mmCIF file with all atom_site columns, C-alpha atoms in Angstrom:
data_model
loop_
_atom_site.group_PDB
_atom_site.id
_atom_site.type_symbol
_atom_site.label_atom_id
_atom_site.label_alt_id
_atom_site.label_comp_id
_atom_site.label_asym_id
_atom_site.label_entity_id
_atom_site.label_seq_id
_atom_site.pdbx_PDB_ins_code
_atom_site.Cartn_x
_atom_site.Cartn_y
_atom_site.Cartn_z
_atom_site.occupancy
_atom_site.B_iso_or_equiv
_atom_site.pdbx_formal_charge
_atom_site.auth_seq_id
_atom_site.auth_comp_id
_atom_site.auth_asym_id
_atom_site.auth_atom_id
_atom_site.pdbx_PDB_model_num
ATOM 1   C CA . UNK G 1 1   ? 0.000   0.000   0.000   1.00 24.00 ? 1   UNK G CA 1
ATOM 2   C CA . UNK G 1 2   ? 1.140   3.681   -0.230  1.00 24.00 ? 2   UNK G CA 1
ATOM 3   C CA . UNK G 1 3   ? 1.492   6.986   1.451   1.00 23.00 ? 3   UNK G CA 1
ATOM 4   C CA . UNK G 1 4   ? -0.954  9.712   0.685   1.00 27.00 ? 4   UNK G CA 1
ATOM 5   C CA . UNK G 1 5   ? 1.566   11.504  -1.708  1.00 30.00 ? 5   UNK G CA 1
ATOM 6   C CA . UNK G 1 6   ? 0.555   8.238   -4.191  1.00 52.00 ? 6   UNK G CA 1
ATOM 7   C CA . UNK G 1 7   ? -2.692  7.988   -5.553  1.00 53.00 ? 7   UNK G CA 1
ATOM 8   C CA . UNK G 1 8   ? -3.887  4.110   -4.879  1.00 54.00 ? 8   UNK G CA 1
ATOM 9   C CA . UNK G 1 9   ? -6.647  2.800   -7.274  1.00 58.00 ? 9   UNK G CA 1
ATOM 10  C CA . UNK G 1 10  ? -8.408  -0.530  -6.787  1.00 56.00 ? 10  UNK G CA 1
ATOM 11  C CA . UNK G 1 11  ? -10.007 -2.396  -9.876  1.00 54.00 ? 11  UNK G CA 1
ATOM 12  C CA . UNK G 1 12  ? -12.620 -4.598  -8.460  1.00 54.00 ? 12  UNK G CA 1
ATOM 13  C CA . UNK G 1 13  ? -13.620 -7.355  -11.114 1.00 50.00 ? 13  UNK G CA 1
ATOM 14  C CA . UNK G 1 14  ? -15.492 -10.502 -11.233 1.00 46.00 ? 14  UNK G CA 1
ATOM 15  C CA . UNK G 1 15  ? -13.088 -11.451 -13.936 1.00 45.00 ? 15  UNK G CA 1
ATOM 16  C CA . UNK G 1 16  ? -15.255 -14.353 -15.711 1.00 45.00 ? 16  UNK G CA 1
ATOM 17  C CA . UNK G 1 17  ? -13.240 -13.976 -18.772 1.00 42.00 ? 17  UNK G CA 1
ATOM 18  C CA . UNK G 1 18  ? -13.159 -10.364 -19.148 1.00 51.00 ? 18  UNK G CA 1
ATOM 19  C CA . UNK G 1 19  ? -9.584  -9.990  -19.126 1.00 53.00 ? 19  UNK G CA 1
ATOM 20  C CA . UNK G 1 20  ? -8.685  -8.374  -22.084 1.00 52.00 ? 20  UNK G CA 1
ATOM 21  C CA . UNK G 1 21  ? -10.860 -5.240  -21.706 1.00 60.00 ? 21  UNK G CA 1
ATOM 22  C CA . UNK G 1 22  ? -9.980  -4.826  -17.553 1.00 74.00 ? 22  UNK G CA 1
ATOM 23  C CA . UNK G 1 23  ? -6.561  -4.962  -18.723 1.00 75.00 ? 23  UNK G CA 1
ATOM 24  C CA . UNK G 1 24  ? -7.020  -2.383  -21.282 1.00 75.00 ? 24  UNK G CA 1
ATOM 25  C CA . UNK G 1 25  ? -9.218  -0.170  -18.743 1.00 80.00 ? 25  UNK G CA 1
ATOM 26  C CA . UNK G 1 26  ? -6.401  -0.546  -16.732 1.00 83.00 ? 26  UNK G CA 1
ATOM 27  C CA . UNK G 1 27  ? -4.002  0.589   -18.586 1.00 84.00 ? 27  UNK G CA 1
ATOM 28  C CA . UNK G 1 28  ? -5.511  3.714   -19.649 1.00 82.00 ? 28  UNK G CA 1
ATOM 29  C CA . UNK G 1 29  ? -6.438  5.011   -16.376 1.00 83.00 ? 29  UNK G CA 1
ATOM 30  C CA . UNK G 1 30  ? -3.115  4.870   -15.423 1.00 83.00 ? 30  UNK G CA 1
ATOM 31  C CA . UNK G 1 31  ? -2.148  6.674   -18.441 1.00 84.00 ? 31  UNK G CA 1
ATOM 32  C CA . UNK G 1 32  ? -5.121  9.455   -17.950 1.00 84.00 ? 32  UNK G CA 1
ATOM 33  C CA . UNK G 1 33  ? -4.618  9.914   -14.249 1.00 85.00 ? 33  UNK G CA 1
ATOM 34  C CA . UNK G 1 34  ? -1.225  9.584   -13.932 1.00 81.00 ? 34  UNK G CA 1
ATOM 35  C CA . UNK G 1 35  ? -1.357  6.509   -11.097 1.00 84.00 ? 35  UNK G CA 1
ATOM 36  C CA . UNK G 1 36  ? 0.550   4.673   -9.052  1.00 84.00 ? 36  UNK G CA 1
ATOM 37  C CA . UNK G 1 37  ? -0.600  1.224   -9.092  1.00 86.00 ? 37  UNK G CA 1
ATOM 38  C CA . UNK G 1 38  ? -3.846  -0.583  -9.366  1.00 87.00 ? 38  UNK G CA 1
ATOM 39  C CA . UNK G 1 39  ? -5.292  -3.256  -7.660  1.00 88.00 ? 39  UNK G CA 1
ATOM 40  C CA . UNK G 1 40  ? -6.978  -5.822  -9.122  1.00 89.00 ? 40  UNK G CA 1
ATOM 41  C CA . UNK G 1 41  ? -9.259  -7.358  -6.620  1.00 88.00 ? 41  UNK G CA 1
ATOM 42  C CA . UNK G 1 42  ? -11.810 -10.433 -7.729  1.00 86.00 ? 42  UNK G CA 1
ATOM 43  C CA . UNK G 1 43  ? -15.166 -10.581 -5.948  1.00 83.00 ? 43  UNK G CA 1
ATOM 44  C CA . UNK G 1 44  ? -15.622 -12.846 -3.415  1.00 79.00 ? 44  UNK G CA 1
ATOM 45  C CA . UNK G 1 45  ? -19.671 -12.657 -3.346  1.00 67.00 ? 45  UNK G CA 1
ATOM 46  C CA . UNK G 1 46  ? -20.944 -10.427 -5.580  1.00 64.00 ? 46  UNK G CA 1
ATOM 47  C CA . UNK G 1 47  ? -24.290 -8.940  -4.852  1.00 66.00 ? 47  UNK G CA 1
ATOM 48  C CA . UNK G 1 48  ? -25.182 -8.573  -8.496  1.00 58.00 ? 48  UNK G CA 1
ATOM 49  C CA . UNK G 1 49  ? -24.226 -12.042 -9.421  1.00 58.00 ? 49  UNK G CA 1
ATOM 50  C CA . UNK G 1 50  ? -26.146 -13.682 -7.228  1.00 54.00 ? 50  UNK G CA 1
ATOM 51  C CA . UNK G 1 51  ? -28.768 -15.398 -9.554  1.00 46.00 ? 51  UNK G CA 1
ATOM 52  C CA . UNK G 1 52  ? -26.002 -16.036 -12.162 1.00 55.00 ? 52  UNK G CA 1
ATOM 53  C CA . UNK G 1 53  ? -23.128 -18.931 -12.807 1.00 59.00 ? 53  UNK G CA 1
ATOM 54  C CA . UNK G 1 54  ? -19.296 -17.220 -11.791 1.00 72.00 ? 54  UNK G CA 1
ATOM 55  C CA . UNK G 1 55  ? -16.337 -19.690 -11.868 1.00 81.00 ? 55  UNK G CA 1
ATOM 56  C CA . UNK G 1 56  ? -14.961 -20.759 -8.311  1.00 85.00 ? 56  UNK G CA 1
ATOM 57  C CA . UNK G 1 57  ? -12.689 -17.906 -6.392  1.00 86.00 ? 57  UNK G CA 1
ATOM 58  C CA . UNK G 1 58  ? -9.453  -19.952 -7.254  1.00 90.00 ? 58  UNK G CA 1
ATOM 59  C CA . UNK G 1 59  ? -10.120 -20.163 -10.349 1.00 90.00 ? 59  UNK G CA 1
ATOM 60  C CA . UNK G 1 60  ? -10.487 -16.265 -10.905 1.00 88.00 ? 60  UNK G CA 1
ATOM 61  C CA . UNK G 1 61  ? -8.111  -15.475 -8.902  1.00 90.00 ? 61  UNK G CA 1
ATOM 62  C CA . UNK G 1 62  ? -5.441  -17.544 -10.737 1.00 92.00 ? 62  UNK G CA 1
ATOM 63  C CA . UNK G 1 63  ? -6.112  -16.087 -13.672 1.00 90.00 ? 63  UNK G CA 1
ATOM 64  C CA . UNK G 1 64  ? -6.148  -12.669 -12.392 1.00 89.00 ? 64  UNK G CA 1
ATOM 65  C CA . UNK G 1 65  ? -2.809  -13.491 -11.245 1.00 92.00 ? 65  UNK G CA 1
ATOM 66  C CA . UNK G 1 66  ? -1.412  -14.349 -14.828 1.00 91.00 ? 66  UNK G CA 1
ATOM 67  C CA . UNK G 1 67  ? -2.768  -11.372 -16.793 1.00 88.00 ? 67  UNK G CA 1
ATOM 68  C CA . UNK G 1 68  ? -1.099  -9.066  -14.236 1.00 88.00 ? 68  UNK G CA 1
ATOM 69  C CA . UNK G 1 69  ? 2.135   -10.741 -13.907 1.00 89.00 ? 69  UNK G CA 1
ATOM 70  C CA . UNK G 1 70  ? 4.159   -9.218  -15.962 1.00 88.00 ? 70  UNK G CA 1
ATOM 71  C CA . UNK G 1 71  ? 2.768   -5.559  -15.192 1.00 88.00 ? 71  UNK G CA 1
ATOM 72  C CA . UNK G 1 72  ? 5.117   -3.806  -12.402 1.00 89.00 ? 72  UNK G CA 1
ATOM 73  C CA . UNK G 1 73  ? 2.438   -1.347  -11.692 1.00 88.00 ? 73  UNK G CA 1
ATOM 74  C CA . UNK G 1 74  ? -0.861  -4.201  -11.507 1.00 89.00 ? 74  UNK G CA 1
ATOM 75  C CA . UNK G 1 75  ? -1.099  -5.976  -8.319  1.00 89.00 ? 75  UNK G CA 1
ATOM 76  C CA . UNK G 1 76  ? -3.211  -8.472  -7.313  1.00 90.00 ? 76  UNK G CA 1
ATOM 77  C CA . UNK G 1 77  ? -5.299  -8.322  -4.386  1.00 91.00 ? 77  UNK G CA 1
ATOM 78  C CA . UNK G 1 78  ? -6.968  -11.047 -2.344  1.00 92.00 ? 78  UNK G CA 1
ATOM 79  C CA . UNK G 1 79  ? -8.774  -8.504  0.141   1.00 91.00 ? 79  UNK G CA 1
ATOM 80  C CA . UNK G 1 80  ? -12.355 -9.595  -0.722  1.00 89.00 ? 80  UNK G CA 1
ATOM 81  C CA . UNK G 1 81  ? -11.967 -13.623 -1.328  1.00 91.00 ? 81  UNK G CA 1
ATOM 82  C CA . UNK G 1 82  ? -10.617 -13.176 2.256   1.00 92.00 ? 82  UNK G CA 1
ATOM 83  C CA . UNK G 1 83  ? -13.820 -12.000 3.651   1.00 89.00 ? 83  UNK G CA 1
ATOM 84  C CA . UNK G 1 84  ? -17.061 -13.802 4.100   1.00 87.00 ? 84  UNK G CA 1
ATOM 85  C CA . UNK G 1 85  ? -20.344 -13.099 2.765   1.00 84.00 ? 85  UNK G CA 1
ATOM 86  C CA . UNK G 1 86  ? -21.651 -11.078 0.373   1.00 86.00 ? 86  UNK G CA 1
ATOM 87  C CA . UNK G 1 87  ? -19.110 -8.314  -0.487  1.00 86.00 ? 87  UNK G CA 1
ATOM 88  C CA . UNK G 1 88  ? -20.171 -4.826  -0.972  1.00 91.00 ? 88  UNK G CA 1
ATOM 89  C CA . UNK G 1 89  ? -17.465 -1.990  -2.538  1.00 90.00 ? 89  UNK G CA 1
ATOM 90  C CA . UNK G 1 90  ? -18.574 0.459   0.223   1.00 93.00 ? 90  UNK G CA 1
ATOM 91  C CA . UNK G 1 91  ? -17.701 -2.440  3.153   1.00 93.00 ? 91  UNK G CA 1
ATOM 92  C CA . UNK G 1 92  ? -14.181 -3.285  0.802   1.00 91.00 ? 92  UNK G CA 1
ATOM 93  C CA . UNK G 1 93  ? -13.975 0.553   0.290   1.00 92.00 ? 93  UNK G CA 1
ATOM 94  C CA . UNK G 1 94  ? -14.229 1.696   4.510   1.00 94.00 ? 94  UNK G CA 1
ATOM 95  C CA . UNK G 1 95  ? -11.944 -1.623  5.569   1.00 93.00 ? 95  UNK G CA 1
ATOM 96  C CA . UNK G 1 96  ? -9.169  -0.476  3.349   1.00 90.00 ? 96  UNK G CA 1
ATOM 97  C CA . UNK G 1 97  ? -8.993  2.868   4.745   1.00 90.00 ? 97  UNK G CA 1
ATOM 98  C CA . UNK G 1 98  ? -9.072  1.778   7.736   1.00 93.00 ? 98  UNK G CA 1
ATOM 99  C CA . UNK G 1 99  ? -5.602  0.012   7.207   1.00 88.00 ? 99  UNK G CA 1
ATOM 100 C CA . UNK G 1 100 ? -4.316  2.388   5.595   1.00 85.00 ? 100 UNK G CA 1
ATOM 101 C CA . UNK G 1 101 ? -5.901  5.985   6.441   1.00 87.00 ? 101 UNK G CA 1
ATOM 102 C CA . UNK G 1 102 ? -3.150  8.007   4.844   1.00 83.00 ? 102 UNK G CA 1
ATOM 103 C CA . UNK G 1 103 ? -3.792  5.949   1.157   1.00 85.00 ? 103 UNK G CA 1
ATOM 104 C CA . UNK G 1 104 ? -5.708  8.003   -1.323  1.00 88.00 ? 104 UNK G CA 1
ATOM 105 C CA . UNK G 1 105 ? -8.528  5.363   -3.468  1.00 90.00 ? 105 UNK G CA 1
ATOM 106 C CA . UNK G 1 106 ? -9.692  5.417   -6.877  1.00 91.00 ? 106 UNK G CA 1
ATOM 107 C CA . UNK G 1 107 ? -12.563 3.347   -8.182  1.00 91.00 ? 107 UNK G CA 1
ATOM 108 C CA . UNK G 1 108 ? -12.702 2.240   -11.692 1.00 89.00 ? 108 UNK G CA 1
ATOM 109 C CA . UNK G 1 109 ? -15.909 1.628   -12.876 1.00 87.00 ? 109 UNK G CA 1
ATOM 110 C CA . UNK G 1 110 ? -17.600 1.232   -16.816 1.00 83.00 ? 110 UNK G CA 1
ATOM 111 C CA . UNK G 1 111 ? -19.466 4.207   -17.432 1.00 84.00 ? 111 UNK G CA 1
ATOM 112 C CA . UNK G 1 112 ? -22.702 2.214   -17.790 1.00 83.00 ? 112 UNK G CA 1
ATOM 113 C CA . UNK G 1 113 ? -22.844 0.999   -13.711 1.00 88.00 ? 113 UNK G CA 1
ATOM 114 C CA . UNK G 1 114 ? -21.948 4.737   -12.997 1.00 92.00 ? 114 UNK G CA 1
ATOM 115 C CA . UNK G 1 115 ? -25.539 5.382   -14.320 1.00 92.00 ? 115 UNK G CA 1
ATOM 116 C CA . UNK G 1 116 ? -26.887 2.923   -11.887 1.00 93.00 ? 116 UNK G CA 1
ATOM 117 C CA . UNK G 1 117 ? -24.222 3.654   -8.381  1.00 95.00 ? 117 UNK G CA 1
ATOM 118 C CA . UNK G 1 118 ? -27.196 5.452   -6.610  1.00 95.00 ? 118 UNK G CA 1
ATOM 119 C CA . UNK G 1 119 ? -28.846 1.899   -6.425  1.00 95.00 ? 119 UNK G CA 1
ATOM 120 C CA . UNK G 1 120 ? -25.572 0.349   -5.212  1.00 95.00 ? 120 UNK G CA 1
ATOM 121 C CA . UNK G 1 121 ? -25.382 -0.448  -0.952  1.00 95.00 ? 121 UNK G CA 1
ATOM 122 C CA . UNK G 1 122 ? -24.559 2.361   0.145   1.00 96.00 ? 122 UNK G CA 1
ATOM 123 C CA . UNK G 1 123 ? -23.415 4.783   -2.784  1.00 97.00 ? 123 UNK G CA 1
ATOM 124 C CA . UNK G 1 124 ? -22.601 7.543   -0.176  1.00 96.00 ? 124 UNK G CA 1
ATOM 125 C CA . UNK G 1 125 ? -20.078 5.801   1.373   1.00 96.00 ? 125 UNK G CA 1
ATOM 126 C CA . UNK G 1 126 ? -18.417 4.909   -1.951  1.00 94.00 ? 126 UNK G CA 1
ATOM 127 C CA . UNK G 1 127 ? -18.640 8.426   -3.509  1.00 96.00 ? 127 UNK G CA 1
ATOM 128 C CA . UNK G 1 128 ? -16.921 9.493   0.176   1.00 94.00 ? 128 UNK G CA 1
ATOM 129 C CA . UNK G 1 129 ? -14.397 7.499   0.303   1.00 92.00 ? 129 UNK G CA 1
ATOM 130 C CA . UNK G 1 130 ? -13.129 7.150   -3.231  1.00 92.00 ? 130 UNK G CA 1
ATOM 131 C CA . UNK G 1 131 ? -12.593 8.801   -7.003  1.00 92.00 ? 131 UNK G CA 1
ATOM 132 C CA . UNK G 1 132 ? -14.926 6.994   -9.400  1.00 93.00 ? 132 UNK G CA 1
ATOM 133 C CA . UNK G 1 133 ? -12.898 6.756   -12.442 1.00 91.00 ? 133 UNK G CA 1
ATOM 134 C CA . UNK G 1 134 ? -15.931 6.348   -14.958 1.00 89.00 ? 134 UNK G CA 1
ATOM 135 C CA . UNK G 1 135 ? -14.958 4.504   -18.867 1.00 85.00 ? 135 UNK G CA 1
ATOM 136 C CA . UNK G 1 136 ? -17.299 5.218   -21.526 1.00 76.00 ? 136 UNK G CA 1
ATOM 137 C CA . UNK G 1 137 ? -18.542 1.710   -22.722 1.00 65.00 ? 137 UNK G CA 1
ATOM 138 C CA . UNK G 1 138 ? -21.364 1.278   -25.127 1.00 60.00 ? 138 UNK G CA 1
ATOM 139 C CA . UNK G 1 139 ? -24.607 1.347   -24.037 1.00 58.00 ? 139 UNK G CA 1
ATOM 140 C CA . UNK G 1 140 ? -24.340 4.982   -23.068 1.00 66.00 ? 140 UNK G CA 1
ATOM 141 C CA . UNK G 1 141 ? -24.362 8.061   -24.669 1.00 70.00 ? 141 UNK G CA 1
ATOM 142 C CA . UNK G 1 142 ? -21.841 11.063  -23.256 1.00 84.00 ? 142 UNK G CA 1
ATOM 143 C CA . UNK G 1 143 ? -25.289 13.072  -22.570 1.00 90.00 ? 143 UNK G CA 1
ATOM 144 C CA . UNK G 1 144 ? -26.271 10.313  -20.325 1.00 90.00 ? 144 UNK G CA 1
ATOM 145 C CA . UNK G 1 145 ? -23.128 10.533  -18.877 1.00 91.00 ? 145 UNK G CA 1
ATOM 146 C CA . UNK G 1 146 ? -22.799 14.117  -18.191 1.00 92.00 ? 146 UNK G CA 1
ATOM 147 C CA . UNK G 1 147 ? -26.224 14.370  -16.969 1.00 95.00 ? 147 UNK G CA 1
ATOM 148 C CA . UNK G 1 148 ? -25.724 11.392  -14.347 1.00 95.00 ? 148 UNK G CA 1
ATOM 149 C CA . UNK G 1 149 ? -22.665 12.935  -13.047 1.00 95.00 ? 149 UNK G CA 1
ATOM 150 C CA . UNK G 1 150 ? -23.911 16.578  -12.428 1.00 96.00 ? 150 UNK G CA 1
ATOM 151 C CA . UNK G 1 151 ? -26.690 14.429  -10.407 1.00 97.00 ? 151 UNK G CA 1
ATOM 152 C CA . UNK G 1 152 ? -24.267 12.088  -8.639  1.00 97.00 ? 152 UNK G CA 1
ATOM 153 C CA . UNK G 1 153 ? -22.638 15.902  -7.736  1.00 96.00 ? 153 UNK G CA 1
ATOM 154 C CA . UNK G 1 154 ? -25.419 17.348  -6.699  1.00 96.00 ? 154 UNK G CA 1
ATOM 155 C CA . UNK G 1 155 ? -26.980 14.409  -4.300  1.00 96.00 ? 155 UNK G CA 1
ATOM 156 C CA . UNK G 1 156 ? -23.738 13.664  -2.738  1.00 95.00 ? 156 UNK G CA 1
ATOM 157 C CA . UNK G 1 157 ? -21.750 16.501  -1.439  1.00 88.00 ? 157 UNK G CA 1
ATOM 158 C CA . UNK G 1 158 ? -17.956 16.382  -2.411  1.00 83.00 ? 158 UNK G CA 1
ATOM 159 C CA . UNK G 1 159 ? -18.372 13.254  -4.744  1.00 95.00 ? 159 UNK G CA 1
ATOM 160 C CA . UNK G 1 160 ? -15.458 13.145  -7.289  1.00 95.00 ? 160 UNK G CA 1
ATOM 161 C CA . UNK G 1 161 ? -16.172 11.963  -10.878 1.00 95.00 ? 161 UNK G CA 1
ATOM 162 C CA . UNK G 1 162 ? -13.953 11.558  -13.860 1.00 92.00 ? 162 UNK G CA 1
ATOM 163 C CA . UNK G 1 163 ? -14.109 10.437  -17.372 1.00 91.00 ? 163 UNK G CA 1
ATOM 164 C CA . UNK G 1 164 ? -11.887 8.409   -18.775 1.00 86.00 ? 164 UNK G CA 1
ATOM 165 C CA . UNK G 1 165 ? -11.584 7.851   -22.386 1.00 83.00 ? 165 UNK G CA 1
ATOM 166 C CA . UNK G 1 166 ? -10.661 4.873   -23.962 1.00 79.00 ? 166 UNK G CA 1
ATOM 167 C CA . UNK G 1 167 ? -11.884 2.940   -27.775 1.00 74.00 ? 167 UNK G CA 1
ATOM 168 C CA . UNK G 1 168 ? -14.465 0.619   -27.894 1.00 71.00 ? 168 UNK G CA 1
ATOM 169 C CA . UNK G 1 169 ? -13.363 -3.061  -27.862 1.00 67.00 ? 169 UNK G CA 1
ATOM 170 C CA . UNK G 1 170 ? -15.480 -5.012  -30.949 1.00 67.00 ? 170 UNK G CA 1
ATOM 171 C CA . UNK G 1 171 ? -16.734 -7.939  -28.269 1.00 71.00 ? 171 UNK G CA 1
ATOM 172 C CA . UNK G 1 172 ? -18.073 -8.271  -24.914 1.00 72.00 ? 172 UNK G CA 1
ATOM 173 C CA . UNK G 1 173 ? -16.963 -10.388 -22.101 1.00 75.00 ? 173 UNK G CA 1
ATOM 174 C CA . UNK G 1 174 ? -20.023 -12.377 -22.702 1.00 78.00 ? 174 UNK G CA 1
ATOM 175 C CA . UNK G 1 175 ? -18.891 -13.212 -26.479 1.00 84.00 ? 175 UNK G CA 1
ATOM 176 C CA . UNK G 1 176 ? -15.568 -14.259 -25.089 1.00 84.00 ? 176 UNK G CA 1
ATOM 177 C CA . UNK G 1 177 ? -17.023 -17.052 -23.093 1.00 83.00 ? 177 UNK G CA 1
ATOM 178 C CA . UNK G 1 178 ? -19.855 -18.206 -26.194 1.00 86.00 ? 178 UNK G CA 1
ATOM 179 C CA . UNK G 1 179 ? -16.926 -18.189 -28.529 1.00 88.00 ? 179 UNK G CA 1
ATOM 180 C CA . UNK G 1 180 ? -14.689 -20.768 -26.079 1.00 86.00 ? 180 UNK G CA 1
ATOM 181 C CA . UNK G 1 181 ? -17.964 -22.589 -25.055 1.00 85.00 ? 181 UNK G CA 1
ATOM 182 C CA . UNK G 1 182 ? -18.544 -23.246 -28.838 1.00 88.00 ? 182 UNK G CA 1
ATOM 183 C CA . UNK G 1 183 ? -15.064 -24.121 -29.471 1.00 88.00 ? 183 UNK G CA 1
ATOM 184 C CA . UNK G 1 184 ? -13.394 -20.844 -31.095 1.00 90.00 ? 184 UNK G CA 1
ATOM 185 C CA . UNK G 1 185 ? -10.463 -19.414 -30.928 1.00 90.00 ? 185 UNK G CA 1
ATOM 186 C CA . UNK G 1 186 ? -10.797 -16.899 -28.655 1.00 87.00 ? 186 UNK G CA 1
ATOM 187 C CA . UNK G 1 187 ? -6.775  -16.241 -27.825 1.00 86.00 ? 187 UNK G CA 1
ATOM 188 C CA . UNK G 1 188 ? -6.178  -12.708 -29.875 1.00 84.00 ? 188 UNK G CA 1
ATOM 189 C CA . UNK G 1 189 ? -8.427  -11.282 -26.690 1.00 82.00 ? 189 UNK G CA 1
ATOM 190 C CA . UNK G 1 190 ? -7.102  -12.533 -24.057 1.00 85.00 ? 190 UNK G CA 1
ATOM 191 C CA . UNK G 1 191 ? -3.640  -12.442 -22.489 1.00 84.00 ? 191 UNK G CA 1
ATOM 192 C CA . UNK G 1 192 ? -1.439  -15.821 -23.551 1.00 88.00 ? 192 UNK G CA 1
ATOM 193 C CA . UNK G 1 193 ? -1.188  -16.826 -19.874 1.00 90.00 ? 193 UNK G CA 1
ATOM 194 C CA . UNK G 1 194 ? -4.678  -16.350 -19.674 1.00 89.00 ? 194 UNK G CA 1
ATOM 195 C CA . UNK G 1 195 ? -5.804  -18.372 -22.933 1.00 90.00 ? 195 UNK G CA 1
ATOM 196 C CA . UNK G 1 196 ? -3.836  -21.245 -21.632 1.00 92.00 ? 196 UNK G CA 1
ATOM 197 C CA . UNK G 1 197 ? -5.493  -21.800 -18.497 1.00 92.00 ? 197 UNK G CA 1
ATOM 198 C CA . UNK G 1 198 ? -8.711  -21.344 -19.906 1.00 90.00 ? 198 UNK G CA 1
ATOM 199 C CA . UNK G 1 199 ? -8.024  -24.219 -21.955 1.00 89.00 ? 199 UNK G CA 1
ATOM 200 C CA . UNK G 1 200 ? -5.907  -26.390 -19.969 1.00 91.00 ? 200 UNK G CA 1
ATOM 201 C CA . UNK G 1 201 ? -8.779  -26.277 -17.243 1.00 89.00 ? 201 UNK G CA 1
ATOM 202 C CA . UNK G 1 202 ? -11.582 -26.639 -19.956 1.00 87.00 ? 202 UNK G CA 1
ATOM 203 C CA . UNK G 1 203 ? -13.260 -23.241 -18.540 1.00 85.00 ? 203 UNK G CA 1
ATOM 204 C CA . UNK G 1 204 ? -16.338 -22.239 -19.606 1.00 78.00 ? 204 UNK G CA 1
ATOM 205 C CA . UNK G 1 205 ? -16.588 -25.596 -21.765 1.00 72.00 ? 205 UNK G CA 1
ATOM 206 C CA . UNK G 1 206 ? -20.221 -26.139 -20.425 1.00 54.00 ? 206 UNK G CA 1
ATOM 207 C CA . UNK G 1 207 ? -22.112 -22.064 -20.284 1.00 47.00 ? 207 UNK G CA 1
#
């Protein structure tokens, strides 16, 4: 972790596949915001996946591991798979200031659940406590945007939100997984490490 001179942003990612583009978000937001380091942190419980099929913690969290190996500046984080329960970013959000109250936290977030935070678990605590880093996905138009933000502003006094621009990737995290279910070759999206695992393991062989 690191002093309040550095500027400490936490990815937090279900990562069922969706490597390529978290990697890319990543990447720019360091580039745009001129960070320190990034956390990547897999879910341990979701609330929005409860009604839907993840892979097993160990299993994310491995390949987590391998798409950010080789980045000096990407660190992976077990904070969440080491709690129990359902795991909510304003809980993960207060419990890592706590242990570290001089550590400045930014969220990264795509653009389209920034138009839905106010129906998050306690959005207050997350607009308090942290810089939403917002990424213009699809699905969205900038007015949208804009408009949601000035709102966000307004509702919750001192909340911090930023753009970030980055292009549009030409397939979702959701093709990814259809294209290795049905047996395609899926590698040019995903990091080699990554693509290996998936296969060695059989993931997502049976979605």
């Amino acid at each position: 972790f690191f002093s309040s001179r550095r500027r400490h942003t936490r990815f937090k990612c279900d990562w069922s596949s969706d490597v390529c583009s978290s990697d890319l978000m990543a990447k720019v937001c360091l580039r745009q915001q001129d960070l320190d380091k990034i956390l990547f942190m897999p879910s341990k419980n979701p609330p929005h996946k409860k009604d839907k099929s993840i892979l097993p913690e160990n299993e994310r969290a491995v390949m987590v591991k391998l798409a950010v190996s080789e980045y000096d500046k990407f660190v992976f984080s077990d904070f969440e798979l080491q709690r129990k329960g359902t795991t909510y970013t304003a809980d993960t959000l207060r419990l890592l200031q706590e242990e570290n109250p001089d550590d400045n936290y930014y969220f990264i977030m795509g653009a389209d659940s920034l138009l839905y935070l106010d129906k998050w678990y306690r959005p207050q605590e997350i607009l308090k406590r942290a810089v939403i880093l917002a990424i213009g996905r699809d699905g969205s138009t900038p007015d949208e945007l804009k408009e949601k933000r000035k709102e966000l502003i307004k509702q919750y006094d001192k909340a911090d939100i930023r753009f970030v621009h980055m292009r549009q990737m030409d397939i979702s995290s959701s093709m990814i997984r259809e294209g290795i279910a049905h047996g395609e070759n899926m590698e040019k999206y995903l990091d080699k490490e990554v693509w290996n695992y998936i296969n060695e393991n059989g993931l997502y062989d049976a979605i």
